[in-house]
Structure formats: structure tokens, C-alpha cells
mmCIF file of C-alpha atoms and ligand atoms in Angstrom:
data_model
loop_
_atom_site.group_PDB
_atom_site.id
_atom_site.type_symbol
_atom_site.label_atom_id
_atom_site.label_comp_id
_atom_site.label_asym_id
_atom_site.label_seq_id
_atom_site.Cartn_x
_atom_site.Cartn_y
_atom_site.Cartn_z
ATOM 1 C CA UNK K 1 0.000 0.000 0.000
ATOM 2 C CA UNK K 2 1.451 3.578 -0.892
ATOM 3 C CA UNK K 3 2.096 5.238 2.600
ATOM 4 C CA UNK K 4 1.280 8.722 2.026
ATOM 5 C CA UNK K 5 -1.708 10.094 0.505
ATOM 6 C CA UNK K 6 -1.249 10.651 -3.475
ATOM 7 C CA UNK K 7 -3.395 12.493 -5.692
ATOM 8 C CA UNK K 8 -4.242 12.373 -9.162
ATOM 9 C CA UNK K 9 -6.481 14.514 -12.214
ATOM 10 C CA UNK K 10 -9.864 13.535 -12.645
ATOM 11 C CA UNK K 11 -10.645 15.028 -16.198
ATOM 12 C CA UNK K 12 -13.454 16.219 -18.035
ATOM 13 C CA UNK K 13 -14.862 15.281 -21.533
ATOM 14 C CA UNK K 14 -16.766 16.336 -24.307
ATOM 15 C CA UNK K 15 -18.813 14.649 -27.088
ATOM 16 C CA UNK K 16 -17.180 16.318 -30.306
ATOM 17 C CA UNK K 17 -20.474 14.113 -32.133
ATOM 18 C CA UNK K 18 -23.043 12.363 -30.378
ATOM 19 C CA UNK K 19 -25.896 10.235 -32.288
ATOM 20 C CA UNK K 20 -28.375 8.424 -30.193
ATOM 21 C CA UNK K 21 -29.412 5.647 -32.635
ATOM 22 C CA UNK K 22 -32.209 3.868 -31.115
ATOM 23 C CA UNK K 23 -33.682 2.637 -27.954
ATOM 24 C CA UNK K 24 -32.589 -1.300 -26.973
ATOM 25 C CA UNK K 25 -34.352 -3.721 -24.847
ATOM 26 C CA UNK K 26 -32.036 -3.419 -22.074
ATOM 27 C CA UNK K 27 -33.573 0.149 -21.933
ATOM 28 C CA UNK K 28 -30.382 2.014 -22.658
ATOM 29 C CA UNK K 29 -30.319 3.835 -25.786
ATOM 30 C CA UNK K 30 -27.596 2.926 -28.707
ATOM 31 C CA UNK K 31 -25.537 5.661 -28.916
ATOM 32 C CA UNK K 32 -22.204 6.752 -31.725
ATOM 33 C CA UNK K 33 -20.211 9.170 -30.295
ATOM 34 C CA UNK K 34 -16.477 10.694 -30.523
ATOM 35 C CA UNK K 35 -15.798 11.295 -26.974
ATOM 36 C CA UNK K 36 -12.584 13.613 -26.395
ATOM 37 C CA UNK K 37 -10.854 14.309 -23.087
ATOM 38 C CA UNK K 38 -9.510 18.381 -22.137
ATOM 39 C CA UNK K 39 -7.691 19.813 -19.259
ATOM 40 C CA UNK K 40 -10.293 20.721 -17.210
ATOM 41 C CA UNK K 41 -10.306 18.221 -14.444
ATOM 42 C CA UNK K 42 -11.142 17.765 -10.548
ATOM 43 C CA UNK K 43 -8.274 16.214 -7.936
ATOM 44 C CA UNK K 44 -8.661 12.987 -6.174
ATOM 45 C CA UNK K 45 -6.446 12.611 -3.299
ATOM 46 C CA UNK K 46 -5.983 8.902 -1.886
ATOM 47 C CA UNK K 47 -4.840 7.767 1.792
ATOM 48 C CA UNK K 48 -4.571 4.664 3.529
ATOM 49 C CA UNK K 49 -7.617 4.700 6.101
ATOM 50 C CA UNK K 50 -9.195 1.534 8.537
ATOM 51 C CA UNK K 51 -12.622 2.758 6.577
ATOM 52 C CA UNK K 52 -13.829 3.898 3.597
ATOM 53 C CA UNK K 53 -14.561 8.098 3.618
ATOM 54 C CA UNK K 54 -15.223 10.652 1.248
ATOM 55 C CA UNK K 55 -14.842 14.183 1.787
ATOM 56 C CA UNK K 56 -15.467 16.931 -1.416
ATOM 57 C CA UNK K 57 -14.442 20.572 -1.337
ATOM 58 C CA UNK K 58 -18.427 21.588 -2.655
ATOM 59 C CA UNK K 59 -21.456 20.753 -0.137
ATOM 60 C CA UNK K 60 -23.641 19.818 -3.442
ATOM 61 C CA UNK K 61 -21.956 17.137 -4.069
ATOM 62 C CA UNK K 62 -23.236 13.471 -2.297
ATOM 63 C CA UNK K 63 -20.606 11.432 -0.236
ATOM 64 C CA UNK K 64 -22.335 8.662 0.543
ATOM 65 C CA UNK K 65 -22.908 5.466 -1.801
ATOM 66 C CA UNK K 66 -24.903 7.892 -4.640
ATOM 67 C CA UNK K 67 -21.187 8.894 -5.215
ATOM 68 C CA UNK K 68 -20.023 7.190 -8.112
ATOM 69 C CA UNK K 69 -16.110 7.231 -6.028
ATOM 70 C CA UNK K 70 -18.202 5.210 -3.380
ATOM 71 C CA UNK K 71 -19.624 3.144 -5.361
ATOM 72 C CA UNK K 72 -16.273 2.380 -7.343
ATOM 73 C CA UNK K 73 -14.536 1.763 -3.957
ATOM 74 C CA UNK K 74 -17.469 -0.301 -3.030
ATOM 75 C CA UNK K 75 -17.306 -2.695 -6.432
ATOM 76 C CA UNK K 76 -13.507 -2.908 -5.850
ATOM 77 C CA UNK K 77 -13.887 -3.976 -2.333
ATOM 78 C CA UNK K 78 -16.431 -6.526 -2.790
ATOM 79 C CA UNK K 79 -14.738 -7.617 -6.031
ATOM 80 C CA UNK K 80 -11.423 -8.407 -4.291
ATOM 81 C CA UNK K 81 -12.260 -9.317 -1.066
ATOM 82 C CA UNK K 82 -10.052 -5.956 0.514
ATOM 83 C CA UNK K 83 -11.326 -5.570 4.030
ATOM 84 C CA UNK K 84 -9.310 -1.850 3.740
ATOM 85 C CA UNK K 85 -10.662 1.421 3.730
ATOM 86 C CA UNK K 86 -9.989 4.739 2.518
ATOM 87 C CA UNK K 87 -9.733 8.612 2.776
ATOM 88 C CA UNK K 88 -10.268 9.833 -0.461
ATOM 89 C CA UNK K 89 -10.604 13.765 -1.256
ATOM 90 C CA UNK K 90 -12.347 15.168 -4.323
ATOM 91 C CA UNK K 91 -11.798 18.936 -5.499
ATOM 92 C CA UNK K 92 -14.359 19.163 -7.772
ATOM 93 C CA UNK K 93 -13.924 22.265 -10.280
ATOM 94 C CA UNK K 94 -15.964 20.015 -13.365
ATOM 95 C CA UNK K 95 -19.599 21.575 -13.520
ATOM 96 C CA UNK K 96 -21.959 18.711 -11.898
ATOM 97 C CA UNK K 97 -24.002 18.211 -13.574
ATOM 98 C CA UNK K 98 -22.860 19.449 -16.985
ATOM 99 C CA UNK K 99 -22.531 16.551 -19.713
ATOM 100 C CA UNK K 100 -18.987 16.686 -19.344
ATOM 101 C CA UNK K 101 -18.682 13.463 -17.517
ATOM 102 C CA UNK K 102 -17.246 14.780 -14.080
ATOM 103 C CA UNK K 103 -18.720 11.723 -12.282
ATOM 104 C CA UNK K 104 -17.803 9.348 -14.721
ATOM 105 C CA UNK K 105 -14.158 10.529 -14.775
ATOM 106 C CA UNK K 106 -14.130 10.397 -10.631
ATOM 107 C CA UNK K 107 -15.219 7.064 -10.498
ATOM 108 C CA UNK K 108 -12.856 5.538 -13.527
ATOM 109 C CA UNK K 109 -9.972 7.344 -11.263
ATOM 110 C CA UNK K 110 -11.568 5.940 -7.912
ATOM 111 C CA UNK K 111 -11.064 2.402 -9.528
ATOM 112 C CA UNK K 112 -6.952 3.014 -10.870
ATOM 113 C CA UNK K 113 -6.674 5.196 -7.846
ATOM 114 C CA UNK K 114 -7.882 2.321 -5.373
ATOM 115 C CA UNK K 115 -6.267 -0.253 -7.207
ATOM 116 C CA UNK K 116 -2.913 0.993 -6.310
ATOM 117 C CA UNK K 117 -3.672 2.152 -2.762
ATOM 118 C CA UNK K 118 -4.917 -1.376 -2.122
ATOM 119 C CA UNK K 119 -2.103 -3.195 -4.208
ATOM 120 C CA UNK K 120 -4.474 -4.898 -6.069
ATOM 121 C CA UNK K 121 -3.448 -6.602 -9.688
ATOM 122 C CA UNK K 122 -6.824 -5.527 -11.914
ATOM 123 C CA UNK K 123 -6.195 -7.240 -15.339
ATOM 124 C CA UNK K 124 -7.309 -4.942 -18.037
ATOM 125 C CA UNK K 125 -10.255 -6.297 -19.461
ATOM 126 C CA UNK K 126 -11.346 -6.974 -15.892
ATOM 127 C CA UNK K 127 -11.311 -3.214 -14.800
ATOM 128 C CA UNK K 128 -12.759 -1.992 -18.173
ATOM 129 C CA UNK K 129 -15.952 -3.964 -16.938
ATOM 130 C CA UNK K 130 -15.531 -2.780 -13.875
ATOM 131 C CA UNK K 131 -15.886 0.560 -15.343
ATOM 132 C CA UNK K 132 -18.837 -0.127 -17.537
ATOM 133 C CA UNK K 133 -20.685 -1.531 -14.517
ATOM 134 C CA UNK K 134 -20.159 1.532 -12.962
ATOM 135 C CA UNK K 135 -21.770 3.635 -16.123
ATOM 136 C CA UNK K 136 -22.019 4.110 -19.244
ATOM 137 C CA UNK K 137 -18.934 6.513 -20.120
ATOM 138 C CA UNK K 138 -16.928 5.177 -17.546
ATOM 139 C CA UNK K 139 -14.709 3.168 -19.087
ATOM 140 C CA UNK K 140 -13.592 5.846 -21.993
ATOM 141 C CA UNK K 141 -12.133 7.620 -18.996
ATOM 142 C CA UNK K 142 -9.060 4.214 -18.133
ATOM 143 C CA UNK K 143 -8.455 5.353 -22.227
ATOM 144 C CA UNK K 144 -8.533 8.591 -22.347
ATOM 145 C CA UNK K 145 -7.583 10.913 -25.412
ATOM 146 C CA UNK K 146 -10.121 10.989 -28.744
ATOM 147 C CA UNK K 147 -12.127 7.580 -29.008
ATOM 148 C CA UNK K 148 -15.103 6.368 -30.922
ATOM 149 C CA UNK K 149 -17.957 5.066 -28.719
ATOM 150 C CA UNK K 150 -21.150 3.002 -29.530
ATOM 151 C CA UNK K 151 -23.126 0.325 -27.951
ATOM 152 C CA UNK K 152 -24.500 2.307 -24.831
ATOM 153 C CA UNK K 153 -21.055 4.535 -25.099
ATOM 154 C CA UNK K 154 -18.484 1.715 -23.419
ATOM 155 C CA UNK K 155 -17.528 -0.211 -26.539
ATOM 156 C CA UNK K 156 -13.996 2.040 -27.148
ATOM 157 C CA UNK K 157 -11.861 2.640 -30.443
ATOM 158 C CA UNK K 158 -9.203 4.729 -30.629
ATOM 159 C CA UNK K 159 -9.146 7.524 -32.749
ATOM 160 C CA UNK K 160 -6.155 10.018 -33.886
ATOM 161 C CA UNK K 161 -5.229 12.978 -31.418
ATOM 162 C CA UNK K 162 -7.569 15.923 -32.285
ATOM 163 C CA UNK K 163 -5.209 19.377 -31.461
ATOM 164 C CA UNK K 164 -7.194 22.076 -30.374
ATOM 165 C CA UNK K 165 -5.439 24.364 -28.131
ATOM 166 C CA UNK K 166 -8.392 27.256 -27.819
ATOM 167 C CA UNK K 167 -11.305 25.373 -26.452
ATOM 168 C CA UNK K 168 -14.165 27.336 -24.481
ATOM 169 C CA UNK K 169 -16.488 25.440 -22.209
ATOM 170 C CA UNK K 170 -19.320 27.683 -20.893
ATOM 171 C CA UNK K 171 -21.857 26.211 -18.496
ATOM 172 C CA UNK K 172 -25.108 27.986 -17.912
ATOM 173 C CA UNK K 173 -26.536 27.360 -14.469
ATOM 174 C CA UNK K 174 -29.049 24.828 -15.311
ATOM 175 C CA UNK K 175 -29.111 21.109 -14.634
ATOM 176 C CA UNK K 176 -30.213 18.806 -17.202
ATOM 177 C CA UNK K 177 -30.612 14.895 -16.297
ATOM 178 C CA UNK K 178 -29.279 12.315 -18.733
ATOM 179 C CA UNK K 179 -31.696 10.047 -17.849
ATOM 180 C CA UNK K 180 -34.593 12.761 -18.964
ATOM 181 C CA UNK K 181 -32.948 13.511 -21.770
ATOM 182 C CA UNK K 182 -32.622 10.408 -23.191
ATOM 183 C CA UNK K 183 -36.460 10.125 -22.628
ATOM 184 C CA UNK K 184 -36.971 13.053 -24.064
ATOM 185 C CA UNK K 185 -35.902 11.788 -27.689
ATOM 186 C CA UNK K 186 -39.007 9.633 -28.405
ATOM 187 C CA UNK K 187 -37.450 7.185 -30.712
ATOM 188 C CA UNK K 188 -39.083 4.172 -31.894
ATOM 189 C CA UNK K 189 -37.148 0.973 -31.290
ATOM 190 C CA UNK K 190 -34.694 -0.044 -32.933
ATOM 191 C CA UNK K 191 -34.135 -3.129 -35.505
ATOM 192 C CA UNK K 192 -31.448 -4.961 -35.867
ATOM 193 C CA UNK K 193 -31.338 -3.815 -39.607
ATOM 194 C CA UNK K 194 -32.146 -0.341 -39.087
ATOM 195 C CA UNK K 195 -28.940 -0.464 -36.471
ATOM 196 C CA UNK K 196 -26.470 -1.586 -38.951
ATOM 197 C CA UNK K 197 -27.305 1.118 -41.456
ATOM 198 C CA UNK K 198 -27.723 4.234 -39.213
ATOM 199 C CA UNK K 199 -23.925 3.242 -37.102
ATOM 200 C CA UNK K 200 -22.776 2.718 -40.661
ATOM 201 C CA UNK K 201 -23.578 6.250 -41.383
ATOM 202 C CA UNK K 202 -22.492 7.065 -38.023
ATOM 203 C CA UNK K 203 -19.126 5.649 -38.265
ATOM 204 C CA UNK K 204 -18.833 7.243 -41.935
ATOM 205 C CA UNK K 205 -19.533 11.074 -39.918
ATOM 206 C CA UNK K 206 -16.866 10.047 -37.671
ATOM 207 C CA UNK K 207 -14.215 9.494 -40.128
ATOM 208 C CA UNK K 208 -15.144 12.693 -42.109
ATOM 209 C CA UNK K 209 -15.173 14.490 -38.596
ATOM 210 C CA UNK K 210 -13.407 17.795 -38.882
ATOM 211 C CA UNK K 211 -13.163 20.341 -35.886
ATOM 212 C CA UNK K 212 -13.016 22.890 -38.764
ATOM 213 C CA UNK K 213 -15.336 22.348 -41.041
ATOM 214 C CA UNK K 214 -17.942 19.846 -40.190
ATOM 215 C CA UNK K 215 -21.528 20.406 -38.715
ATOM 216 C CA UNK K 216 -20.813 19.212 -35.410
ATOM 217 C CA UNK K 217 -23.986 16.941 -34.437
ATOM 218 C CA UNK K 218 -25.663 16.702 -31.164
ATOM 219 C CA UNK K 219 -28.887 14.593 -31.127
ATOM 220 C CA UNK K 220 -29.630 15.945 -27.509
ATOM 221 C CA UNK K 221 -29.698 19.793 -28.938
ATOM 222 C CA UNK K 222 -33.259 19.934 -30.563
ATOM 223 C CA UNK K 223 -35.178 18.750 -27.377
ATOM 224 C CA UNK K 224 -32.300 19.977 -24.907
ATOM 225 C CA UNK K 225 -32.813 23.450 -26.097
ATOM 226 C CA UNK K 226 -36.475 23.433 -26.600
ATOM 227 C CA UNK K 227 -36.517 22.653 -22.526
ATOM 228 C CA UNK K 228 -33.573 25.161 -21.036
ATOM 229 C CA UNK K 229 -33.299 27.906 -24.469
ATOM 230 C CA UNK K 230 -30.513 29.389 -22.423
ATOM 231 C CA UNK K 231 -28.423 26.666 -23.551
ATOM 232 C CA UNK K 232 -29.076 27.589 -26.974
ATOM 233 C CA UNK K 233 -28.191 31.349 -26.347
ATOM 234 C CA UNK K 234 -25.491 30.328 -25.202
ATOM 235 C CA UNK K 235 -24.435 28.579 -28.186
ATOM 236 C CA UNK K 236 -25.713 30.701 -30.182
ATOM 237 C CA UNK K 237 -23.814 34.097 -28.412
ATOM 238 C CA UNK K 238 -20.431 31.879 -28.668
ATOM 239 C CA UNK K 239 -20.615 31.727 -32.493
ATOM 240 C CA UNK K 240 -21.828 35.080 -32.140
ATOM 241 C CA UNK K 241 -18.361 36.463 -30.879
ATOM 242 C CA UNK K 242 -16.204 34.160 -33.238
ATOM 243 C CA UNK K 243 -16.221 30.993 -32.380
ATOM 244 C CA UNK K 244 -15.617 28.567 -35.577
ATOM 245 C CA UNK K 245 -17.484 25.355 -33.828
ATOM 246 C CA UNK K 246 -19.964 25.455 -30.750
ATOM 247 C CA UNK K 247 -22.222 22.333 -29.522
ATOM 248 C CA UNK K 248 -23.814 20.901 -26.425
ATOM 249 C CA UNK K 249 -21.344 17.942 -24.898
ATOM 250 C CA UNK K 250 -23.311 14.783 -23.847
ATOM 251 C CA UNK K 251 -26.900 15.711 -22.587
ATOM 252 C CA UNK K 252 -25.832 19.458 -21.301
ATOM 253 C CA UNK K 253 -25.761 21.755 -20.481
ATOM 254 C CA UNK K 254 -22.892 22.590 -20.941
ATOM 255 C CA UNK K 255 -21.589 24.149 -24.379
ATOM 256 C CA UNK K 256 -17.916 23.757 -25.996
ATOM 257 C CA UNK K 257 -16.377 26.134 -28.798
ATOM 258 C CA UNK K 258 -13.764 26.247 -30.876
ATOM 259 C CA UNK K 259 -11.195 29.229 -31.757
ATOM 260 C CA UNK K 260 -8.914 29.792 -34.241
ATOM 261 C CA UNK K 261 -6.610 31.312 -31.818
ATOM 262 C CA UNK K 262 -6.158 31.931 -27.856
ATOM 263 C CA UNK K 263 -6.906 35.964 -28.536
ATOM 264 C CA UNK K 264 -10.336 35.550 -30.387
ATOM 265 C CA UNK K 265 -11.029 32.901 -27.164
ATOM 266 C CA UNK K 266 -9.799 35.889 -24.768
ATOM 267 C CA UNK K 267 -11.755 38.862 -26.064
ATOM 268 C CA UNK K 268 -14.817 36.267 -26.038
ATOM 269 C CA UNK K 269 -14.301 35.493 -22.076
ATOM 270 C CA UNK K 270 -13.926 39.660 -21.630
ATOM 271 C CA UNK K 271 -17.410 40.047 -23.590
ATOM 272 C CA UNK K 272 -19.100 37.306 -21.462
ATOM 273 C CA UNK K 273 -17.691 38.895 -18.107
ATOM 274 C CA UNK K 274 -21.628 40.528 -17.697
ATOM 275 C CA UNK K 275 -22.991 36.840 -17.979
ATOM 276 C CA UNK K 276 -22.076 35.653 -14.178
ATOM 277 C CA UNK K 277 -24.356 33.171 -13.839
ATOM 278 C CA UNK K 278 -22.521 31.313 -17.081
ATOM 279 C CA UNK K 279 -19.471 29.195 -15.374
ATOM 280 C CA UNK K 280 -16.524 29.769 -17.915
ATOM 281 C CA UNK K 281 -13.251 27.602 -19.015
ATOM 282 C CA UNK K 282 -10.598 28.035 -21.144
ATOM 283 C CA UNK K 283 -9.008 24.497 -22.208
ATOM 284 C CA UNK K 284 -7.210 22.587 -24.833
ATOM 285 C CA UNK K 285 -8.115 19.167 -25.717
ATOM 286 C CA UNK K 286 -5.808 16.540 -23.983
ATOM 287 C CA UNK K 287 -3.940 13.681 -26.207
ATOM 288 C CA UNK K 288 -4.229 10.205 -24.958
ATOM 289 C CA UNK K 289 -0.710 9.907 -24.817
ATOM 290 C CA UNK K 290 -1.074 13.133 -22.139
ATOM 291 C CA UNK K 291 -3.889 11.358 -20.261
ATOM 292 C CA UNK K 292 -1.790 8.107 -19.885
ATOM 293 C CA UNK K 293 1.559 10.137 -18.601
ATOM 294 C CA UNK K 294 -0.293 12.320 -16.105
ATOM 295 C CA UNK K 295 -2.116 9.120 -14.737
ATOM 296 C CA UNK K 296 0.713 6.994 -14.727
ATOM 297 C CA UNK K 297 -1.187 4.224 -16.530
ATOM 298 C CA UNK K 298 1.019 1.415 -17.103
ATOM 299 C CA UNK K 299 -1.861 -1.318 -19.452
HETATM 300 O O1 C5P G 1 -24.921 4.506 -17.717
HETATM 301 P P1 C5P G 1 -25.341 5.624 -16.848
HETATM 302 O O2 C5P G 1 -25.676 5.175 -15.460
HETATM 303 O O3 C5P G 1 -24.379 6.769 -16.840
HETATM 304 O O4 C5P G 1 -26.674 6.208 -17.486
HETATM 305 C C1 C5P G 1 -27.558 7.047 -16.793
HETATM 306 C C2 C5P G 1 -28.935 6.931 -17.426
HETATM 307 O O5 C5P G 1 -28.904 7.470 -18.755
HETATM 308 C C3 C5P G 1 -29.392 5.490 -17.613
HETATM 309 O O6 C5P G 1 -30.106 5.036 -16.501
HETATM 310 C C4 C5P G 1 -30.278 5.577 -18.826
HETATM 311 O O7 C5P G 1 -31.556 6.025 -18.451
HETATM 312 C C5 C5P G 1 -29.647 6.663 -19.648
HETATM 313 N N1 C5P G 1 -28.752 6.142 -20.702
HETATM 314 C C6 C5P G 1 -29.316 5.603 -21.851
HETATM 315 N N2 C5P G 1 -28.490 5.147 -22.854
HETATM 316 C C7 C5P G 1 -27.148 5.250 -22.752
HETATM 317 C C8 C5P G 1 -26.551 5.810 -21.591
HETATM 318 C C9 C5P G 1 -27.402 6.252 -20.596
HETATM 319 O O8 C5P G 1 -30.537 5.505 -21.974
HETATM 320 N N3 C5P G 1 -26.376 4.847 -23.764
#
């Protein structure tokens, strides 16, 4: 076990395209999405402990077993048989909710975190399903980088490095739950045939997907915005002041733009200084080879 606490970066992601394809019978939806990691990221500190405690730096956010870190810890422990505890710390700085996958990150860094705290030997494949049991967009955060997802967003290719230096992520004050949103589609069910052809298309989006140039696609936008139009004024105001790309990532609310350059990005923050309720961040998108050295993964 390491003897002193040790702390590592829990970061955020964004959905550069996400397609919900169709509803399955397991009552997730089908999803296509290109799922890209930036440096916007909470801290979770680690300590050997007789029991398992959780302690977070914002009162909003649960510590008990609703806390995907809990729950991680709890799946570990039962998993492996580890009669140890814990004192972990999370500074959370990710929006929460904010379709940027704060919780999802924290509990994919709960199980490498744990893992090595508790000496235990998870085989790869083995914590990957950890991870999925955990959520949905779990395990994309043990790969990190730019990756294609589909089935329900766990099944993982890699893609090449996207480099975009001059990201903005602005999140409005407004919390949007996945689980509504998904509802919120209305899609019929989908057929084995129908599946093929529309992740077909999907995957053929994906390889034409340029940060420049392409319509960025978010399925969740139409019946996100018709809910919370704020979102959409705030998508719309980015592109407004110069942003080449802006789109919702994963079910909101939170919206992510692209600039040409790290001045156009500045003079946009200064113009948005009278919006205080809008939570602001200036990022760059984060390679996987980045991801793996500042977590020290090793598989
Ligand atoms: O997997 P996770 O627990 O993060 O998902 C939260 C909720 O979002 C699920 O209970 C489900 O209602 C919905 N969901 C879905 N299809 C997905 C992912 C999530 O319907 N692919």
C-alpha cells in the first residue's frame, strides 16, 4: 500500500459528435459518439484509512454510496475481497451536472486510484468492466484521449489525437438529467437492420469528422434546447463572438467552442464577463498519450 496520501487529475470530456441511434431492450439507448478528453479536471487525493470516507471541497456534491467514487470503492472492495478502507478527497472544479462526464471521470480514477492504494493486480479487461458496470462513459475515462464510442457509449476505439489548443467550455446554471434527456428523444425501437445502417452512417460522420469544417452533431440539442433555451443562447452568443465550432457535450448543459486562436477565445471570455451566472473555461483538448503520462497508466 502507498504510505502517504497521493493524488491524481480527474478530467473532463466532451462529445465532439453524439448520435443516439435507437432505444434497446435493455432500456439504454444505442448511442455513436467521438468522446474527447480536455484539461479541465477535478483532484482525487488517496490515503490509507481503517474505513472507507469521502470528503469533497463543494457541499452539493453526495458522499455517501450515490457517489459514483463510493460506489467504485465499493465494487472494488467486494470484487477483491479488501477488508481496507480509505480517505479519499475530491476537489471538484468540473460543472456537476454538466454533460462533461465529471462523475464518470471520478469514479474511472476511484477504480486506478484504489487499485494501487490497495495493491491490487486488476487485469485490463477486468477493470474496463468494472468501469462499464459503474456507467455508461466510464470506461472511456481508463483510455482517455479521442475515441469512438457506440453500444451504450463503453464499446472504445481509438481515434487520432484531435489538437485544439483554444477550447471554451461555458456552463449555464441549469441542470439537465441524462436520464430525462434520453427520454426526451421519443425514438421508436430499434431493428437490428435499421442499427447496422444508421452506425454505418455514423461511423462514416466520424471518419469525415473535422473540428473545422464539419456540422458538429448533437442529437440531444433539438429537445435539450427546446426545454432550457438558455443553452441555446449560449451557443448561439459563442458563435456570435467568433467561435468557428460550438455544440452541447453529452446531454448538457454545458456548451464547448472552438477558436482559431487563444486571442479571439480571450476577447470572447472579456465580452461574457456581464454573464455571471454562465461558469466559464478556457481548455485545450488533452492527447491520450497526455492522459496516460499524467495518470501513470502502465496497461
Ligand atoms: O450509464 P449511466 O448510469 O451513466 O446512465 C444514466 C442513465 O442514462 C441510464 O439510466 C439511462 O436512463 C440513460 N442512458 C441511456 N443510454 C445510454 C446511456 C445512458 O438511456 N447509452
Amino acid at each position: 500500500m502507498p504510505d502517504s496520501e497521493f493524488t491524481l487529475p480527474s478530467f473532463a470530456k466532451i462529445n465532439l459528435h453524439l448520435r443516439v441511434l435507437g432505444k434497446r431492450d435493455d432500456g439504454y439507448h444505442e448511442i455513436c459518439t467521438v468522446f474527447q478528453t480536455i484539461s479541465l479536471c477535478d483532484e482525487l487525493s488517496f490515503a490509507p484509512s481503517k474505513d472507507l470516507r469521502l470528503t469533497c471541497s463543494h457541499a452539493g456534491i453526495p458522499t455517501a454510496g450515490d457517489n459514483l467514487i463510493v460506489a467504485a470503492a465499493e465494487l472494488l472492495r467486494t470484487r477483491y475481497s479488501i477488508n481496507k478502507g480509505a480517505r479519499i478527497h475530491l476537489e471538484k472544479r468540473i460543472p456537476s451536472p454538466g454533460g462533461l462526464g465529471g462523475g464518470s471521470s471520478n469514479a474511472a480514477i476511484s477504480l486506478i486510484g484504489l487499485s494501487r492504494l490497495w495493491k491490487i493486480e486488476v487485469e485490463k479487461n477486468e477493470l474496463f468492466r468494472l468501469a462499464a458496470e459503474l456507467g455508461s462513459d466510464v470506461p472511456f475515462f481508463l483510455l482517455g484521449g479521442t475515441a469512438l464510442g457506440t453500444g451504450r457509449g463503453e464499446v472504445l476505439e481509438k481515434l487520432a489525437d484531435i489538437d485544439e489548443p483554444s477550447l471554451l467550455i461555458v456552463t449555464p446554471d441549469i441542470s439537465v438529467s441524462t436520464r430525462n434527456a434520453f427520454n426526451g428523444l421519443r425514438r421508436g425501437s430499434l431493428t437490428n437492420e435499421d442499427s447496422n445502417h444508421i452506425l454505418q452512417n455514423c461511423r462514416f460522420e466520424v471518419g469525415a469528422l473535422d473540428m473545422r469544417n464539419s456540422v458538429l452533431i448533437n442529437d440531444f440539442e433539438e429537445s435539450v434546447f427546446a426545454i432550457h433555451p438558455v443553452i441555446k443562447r449560449v451557443k448561439q452568443t459563442l458563435l456570435d463572438l467568433g467561435a468557428i465550432q460550438a455544440a452541447m457535450s453529452g446531454s448538457g448543459a454545458s456548451i464547448f467552442a472552438v477558436f482559431d486562436n487563444k486571442e479571439t477565445r480571450q476577447a470572447t471570455l472579456k465580452a461574457l464577463e456581464s454573464e455571471s451566472s454562465w461558469r466559464k473555461f478556457a481548455v485545450a483538448a488533452i492527447s491520450r498519450s497526455e492522459y496516460r503520462k499524467a495518470l501513470e497508466i502502465a496497461y
